[in-house]
């Protein structure tokens, strides 16, 4: 498997090589289109100055003069057509056609630099060949000569050029090393993130990244740590949920098993038999209710669940809920009053029925003998308000903070057939409709639950 670091190194090298090639081609194009002609003209002017001086000077020693020019940086070839002499640096290739020599002897200028045949690259500027020269005619001591000259590239590369070349090479090497070190530092946190991800895959949710950076990788590390903390919390909640479910199933099952064993006793009286059967029936209903609520919570937890929003009479639904639990109100000796105005709401009537069932049964179960319940339904400009108040036992601030936790029971002794899931279901259904639940409570004063449902 190719690592990100190796890919970065290869990509860097390819970019450097590609940049070098593109830069070379651009420089080559500029040389052929601009510099080559100017270089040829410059060297023609130099060659003409040389021959002008030769022809104008009196009593000149031609060999000494040309030797001096060769020593200061020129490669020179002088010929009469029959006699040939070289001065200065040695030519690597001394081939030159007789036609070219005769052409110069006849008085024409030879543009060897301009017409050098290697057009693809600018290596013609450095080609140490006799044909890559400037040729001009001159007369010395009444004899016709052809002078071919070019700069000695080896002498032109001075210490400054060497230092400049070393600087460029050093910059390239140091830049490459710096990029490799930077890539290593850049890849290191990603490697740590990969290792931490593997730890998460094995359910080790205590793995946190210690990456203190202000860039995108630092933001990724912070997001990873937040995700890890949430996964750790979800894992804790999941384990607690499983423990609570197991306990809430085990308790009624053990009760059912125990009373079934008691019913097997042939000496039981009829009243005892009826009592035990009633307890078994209640525990069975409790299991049934718990199962239904768990299935409902599972359905609500699915973020893809679609609400069946249909307009219906919310006031009629509340009145029907009151009628449904009339027998419980009478049994608990609780008085109920309501102020309900006609309201049409567009929502999931089936889900909202669970809200009213849970809130009303809670108001009955946690009320006092001779207590009261008040229900108010009112439509505002942007939302619908449902308020359910009771004069029951109430809760303190600590209990009120935990009331929406699953399986939480504020008062175990007053829970009766409760499962501790009702208010969690209420909150989730209301929020699924885009609303909110507000609860206030005080010990021995009562509890009020206010629900706001937005109008659509």
CSV table of N, CA and C in Angstrom, one decimal, residues 368-447:
chain,number,residue,atom,x,y,z
A,368,UNK,N,-52.5,13.9,44.5
A,368,UNK,CA,-52.9,13.5,45.9
A,368,UNK,C,-54.4,13.3,45.9
A,369,UNK,N,-54.9,12.6,47.0
A,369,UNK,CA,-56.3,12.4,47.1
A,369,UNK,C,-57.0,13.7,47.2
A,370,UNK,N,-58.0,13.8,46.3
A,370,UNK,CA,-58.8,15.1,46.3
A,370,UNK,C,-58.1,16.2,45.5
A,371,UNK,N,-57.0,15.8,44.8
A,371,UNK,CA,-56.3,16.8,44.0
A,371,UNK,C,-57.0,17.3,42.7
A,372,UNK,N,-56.3,18.2,42.0
A,372,UNK,CA,-56.9,18.8,40.8
A,372,UNK,C,-56.0,18.7,39.6
A,373,UNK,N,-56.6,18.7,38.4
A,373,UNK,CA,-55.8,18.7,37.2
A,373,UNK,C,-56.5,19.8,36.3
A,374,UNK,N,-55.8,20.7,35.7
A,374,UNK,CA,-56.3,21.7,34.8
A,374,UNK,C,-55.6,21.5,33.4
A,375,UNK,N,-56.4,21.5,32.3
A,375,UNK,CA,-55.9,21.5,31.0
A,375,UNK,C,-56.3,22.7,30.2
A,376,UNK,N,-55.3,23.4,29.6
A,376,UNK,CA,-55.6,24.5,28.8
A,376,UNK,C,-55.1,24.3,27.3
A,377,UNK,N,-55.9,24.7,26.4
A,377,UNK,CA,-55.5,24.6,25.0
A,377,UNK,C,-55.8,26.0,24.4
A,378,UNK,N,-54.7,26.6,23.8
A,378,UNK,CA,-54.9,28.0,23.3
A,378,UNK,C,-54.0,28.1,22.0
A,379,UNK,N,-54.6,28.7,21.0
A,379,UNK,CA,-53.8,29.0,19.7
A,379,UNK,C,-53.3,30.4,19.7
A,380,UNK,N,-52.0,30.6,19.5
A,380,UNK,CA,-51.4,31.9,19.4
A,380,UNK,C,-51.1,32.1,17.9
A,381,UNK,N,-50.4,33.3,17.6
A,381,UNK,CA,-50.2,33.6,16.2
A,381,UNK,C,-49.2,32.7,15.5
A,382,UNK,N,-48.2,32.2,16.2
A,382,UNK,CA,-47.2,31.4,15.6
A,382,UNK,C,-47.1,30.0,16.2
A,383,UNK,N,-47.8,29.7,17.3
A,383,UNK,CA,-47.7,28.4,17.9
A,383,UNK,C,-49.0,28.1,18.7
A,384,UNK,N,-49.1,26.8,19.0
A,384,UNK,CA,-50.2,26.3,19.8
A,384,UNK,C,-49.7,25.9,21.1
A,385,UNK,N,-50.4,26.3,22.2
A,385,UNK,CA,-50.0,26.0,23.6
A,385,UNK,C,-50.9,25.0,24.2
A,386,UNK,N,-50.3,24.0,24.8
A,386,UNK,CA,-51.1,23.0,25.6
A,386,UNK,C,-50.4,23.0,27.0
A,387,UNK,N,-51.3,23.3,28.0
A,387,UNK,CA,-50.8,23.4,29.4
A,387,UNK,C,-51.5,22.4,30.3
A,388,UNK,N,-50.8,21.5,31.0
A,388,UNK,CA,-51.4,20.5,31.9
A,388,UNK,C,-50.8,20.8,33.2
A,389,UNK,N,-51.7,21.1,34.2
A,389,UNK,CA,-51.2,21.4,35.6
A,389,UNK,C,-51.9,20.5,36.5
A,390,UNK,N,-51.1,20.1,37.6
A,390,UNK,CA,-51.7,19.2,38.6
A,390,UNK,C,-51.3,19.8,40.0
A,391,UNK,N,-52.0,19.3,41.0
A,391,UNK,CA,-51.7,19.7,42.4
A,391,UNK,C,-51.1,18.6,43.2
A,392,UNK,N,-50.2,17.8,42.5
A,392,UNK,CA,-49.7,16.6,43.0
A,392,UNK,C,-48.5,16.8,43.9
A,393,UNK,N,-47.7,15.7,44.1
A,393,UNK,CA,-46.6,15.7,45.0
A,393,UNK,C,-45.4,16.5,44.5
A,394,UNK,N,-45.3,16.8,43.3
A,394,UNK,CA,-44.3,17.6,42.7
A,394,UNK,C,-42.9,17.0,42.8
A,395,UNK,N,-41.9,17.8,42.3
A,395,UNK,CA,-40.5,17.3,42.3
A,395,UNK,C,-39.6,18.5,42.7
A,396,UNK,N,-38.4,18.1,43.2
A,396,UNK,CA,-37.4,19.1,43.5
A,396,UNK,C,-36.6,19.4,42.3
A,397,UNK,N,-35.6,20.4,42.4
A,397,UNK,CA,-34.8,20.8,41.2
A,397,UNK,C,-34.0,19.7,40.7
A,398,UNK,N,-33.4,18.9,41.5
A,398,UNK,CA,-32.5,17.8,41.1
A,398,UNK,C,-33.3,16.8,40.3
A,399,UNK,N,-34.5,16.4,40.8
A,399,UNK,CA,-35.4,15.5,40.1
A,399,UNK,C,-35.9,16.0,38.7
A,400,UNK,N,-36.1,17.4,38.7
A,400,UNK,CA,-36.6,18.0,37.5
A,400,UNK,C,-35.6,18.0,36.4
A,401,UNK,N,-34.3,18.0,36.8
A,401,UNK,CA,-33.2,18.0,35.8
A,401,UNK,C,-33.1,16.6,35.1
A,402,UNK,N,-33.5,15.5,35.8
A,402,UNK,CA,-33.3,14.2,35.3
A,402,UNK,C,-34.6,13.6,34.7
A,403,UNK,N,-35.7,14.4,34.7
A,403,UNK,CA,-37.0,13.8,34.4
A,403,UNK,C,-37.2,13.3,33.0
A,404,UNK,N,-36.3,13.8,32.1
A,404,UNK,CA,-36.4,13.3,30.7
A,404,UNK,C,-35.5,12.1,30.4
A,405,UNK,N,-34.7,11.7,31.4
A,405,UNK,CA,-33.8,10.5,31.2
A,405,UNK,C,-34.6,9.3,31.2
A,406,UNK,N,-34.2,8.4,30.3
A,406,UNK,CA,-34.9,7.1,30.1
A,406,UNK,C,-34.7,6.3,31.4
A,407,UNK,N,-35.8,5.7,31.8
A,407,UNK,CA,-35.9,4.8,33.0
A,407,UNK,C,-35.8,5.5,34.3
A,408,UNK,N,-35.8,6.9,34.2
A,408,UNK,CA,-35.7,7.6,35.5
A,408,UNK,C,-37.1,7.7,36.2
A,409,UNK,N,-37.1,7.4,37.5
A,409,UNK,CA,-38.3,7.5,38.2
A,409,UNK,C,-38.1,8.5,39.4
A,410,UNK,N,-38.8,9.6,39.5
A,410,UNK,CA,-38.6,10.5,40.5
A,410,UNK,C,-39.0,10.0,41.9
A,411,UNK,N,-40.1,9.2,41.9
A,411,UNK,CA,-40.5,8.6,43.2
A,411,UNK,C,-40.9,7.2,42.9
A,412,UNK,N,-40.0,6.2,43.3
A,412,UNK,CA,-40.3,4.8,43.0
A,412,UNK,C,-41.5,4.3,43.7
A,413,UNK,N,-41.8,4.9,44.9
A,413,UNK,CA,-43.0,4.4,45.7
A,413,UNK,C,-44.3,4.8,45.0
A,414,UNK,N,-44.3,5.9,44.2
A,414,UNK,CA,-45.5,6.3,43.6
A,414,UNK,C,-45.6,6.0,42.1
A,415,UNK,N,-44.6,5.2,41.6
A,415,UNK,CA,-44.5,4.9,40.2
A,415,UNK,C,-45.6,4.0,39.7
A,416,UNK,N,-46.1,3.1,40.6
A,416,UNK,CA,-47.1,2.1,40.2
A,416,UNK,C,-46.7,1.3,39.0
A,417,UNK,N,-47.4,1.4,37.9
A,417,UNK,CA,-47.1,0.6,36.7
A,417,UNK,C,-46.2,1.4,35.8
A,418,UNK,N,-45.5,2.4,36.2
A,418,UNK,CA,-44.7,3.2,35.3
A,418,UNK,C,-43.4,2.5,34.8
A,419,UNK,N,-42.9,3.0,33.7
A,419,UNK,CA,-41.7,2.4,33.1
A,419,UNK,C,-40.5,3.4,33.1
A,420,UNK,N,-40.7,4.6,33.4
A,420,UNK,CA,-39.7,5.6,33.4
A,420,UNK,C,-39.3,6.1,31.9
A,421,UNK,N,-40.2,5.7,31.0
A,421,UNK,CA,-39.9,6.1,29.6
A,421,UNK,C,-40.9,7.2,29.1
A,422,UNK,N,-41.9,7.4,29.8
A,422,UNK,CA,-43.0,8.3,29.3
A,422,UNK,C,-42.6,9.7,28.9
A,423,UNK,N,-41.9,10.4,29.8
A,423,UNK,CA,-41.5,11.8,29.5
A,423,UNK,C,-40.4,11.8,28.5
A,424,UNK,N,-39.6,10.8,28.4
A,424,UNK,CA,-38.6,10.8,27.3
A,424,UNK,C,-39.3,10.7,26.0
A,425,UNK,N,-40.4,9.9,25.9
A,425,UNK,CA,-41.2,9.8,24.7
A,425,UNK,C,-41.8,11.1,24.4
A,426,UNK,N,-42.4,11.8,25.4
A,426,UNK,CA,-43.1,13.1,25.2
A,426,UNK,C,-42.1,14.1,24.6
A,427,UNK,N,-40.9,14.2,25.2
A,427,UNK,CA,-40.0,15.2,24.7
A,427,UNK,C,-39.6,14.9,23.3
A,428,UNK,N,-39.3,13.6,23.0
A,428,UNK,CA,-38.8,13.3,21.6
A,428,UNK,C,-39.9,13.6,20.6
A,429,UNK,N,-41.2,13.2,20.9
A,429,UNK,CA,-42.3,13.5,19.9
A,429,UNK,C,-42.5,14.9,19.7
A,430,UNK,N,-42.5,15.7,20.8
A,430,UNK,CA,-42.7,17.2,20.6
A,430,UNK,C,-41.6,17.8,19.8
A,431,UNK,N,-40.3,17.4,20.1
A,431,UNK,CA,-39.2,18.0,19.3
A,431,UNK,C,-39.2,17.5,17.9
A,432,UNK,N,-39.8,16.3,17.7
A,432,UNK,CA,-39.9,15.8,16.3
A,432,UNK,C,-40.9,16.7,15.5
A,433,UNK,N,-41.8,17.3,16.2
A,433,UNK,CA,-42.7,18.2,15.6
A,433,UNK,C,-42.2,19.7,15.5
A,434,UNK,N,-41.0,19.9,16.0
A,434,UNK,CA,-40.4,21.2,16.0
A,434,UNK,C,-40.8,22.0,17.2
A,435,UNK,N,-41.4,21.4,18.2
A,435,UNK,CA,-41.9,22.1,19.4
A,435,UNK,C,-40.9,22.0,20.6
A,436,UNK,N,-41.4,22.4,21.7
A,436,UNK,CA,-40.6,22.3,22.9
A,436,UNK,C,-41.5,22.1,24.1
A,437,UNK,N,-40.9,21.4,25.2
A,437,UNK,CA,-41.6,21.1,26.4
A,437,UNK,C,-40.9,21.9,27.5
A,438,UNK,N,-41.8,22.6,28.3
A,438,UNK,CA,-41.3,23.3,29.5
A,438,UNK,C,-42.0,22.8,30.7
A,439,UNK,N,-41.2,22.4,31.7
A,439,UNK,CA,-41.8,21.8,32.9
A,439,UNK,C,-41.4,22.5,34.2
A,440,UNK,N,-42.4,22.8,35.0
A,440,UNK,CA,-42.1,23.4,36.3
A,440,UNK,C,-42.7,22.6,37.4
A,441,UNK,N,-42.0,22.5,38.5
A,441,UNK,CA,-42.6,21.7,39.6
A,441,UNK,C,-42.0,22.1,41.0
A,442,UNK,N,-42.8,21.9,42.0
A,442,UNK,CA,-42.4,22.2,43.4
A,442,UNK,C,-43.0,21.1,44.3
A,443,UNK,N,-42.2,20.7,45.3
A,443,UNK,CA,-42.6,19.7,46.2
A,443,UNK,C,-43.9,20.1,46.9
A,444,UNK,N,-44.9,19.2,46.9
A,444,UNK,CA,-46.2,19.3,47.6
A,444,UNK,C,-47.0,20.5,47.0
A,445,UNK,N,-46.6,21.0,45.9
A,445,UNK,CA,-47.3,22.1,45.2
A,445,UNK,C,-47.9,21.6,43.9
A,446,UNK,N,-47.2,20.9,43.2
A,446,UNK,CA,-47.7,20.3,41.9
A,446,UNK,C,-46.7,20.5,40.8
A,447,UNK,N,-47.1,20.1,39.6
A,447,UNK,CA,-46.3,20.1,38.4
A,447,UNK,C,-47.1,20.7,37.2
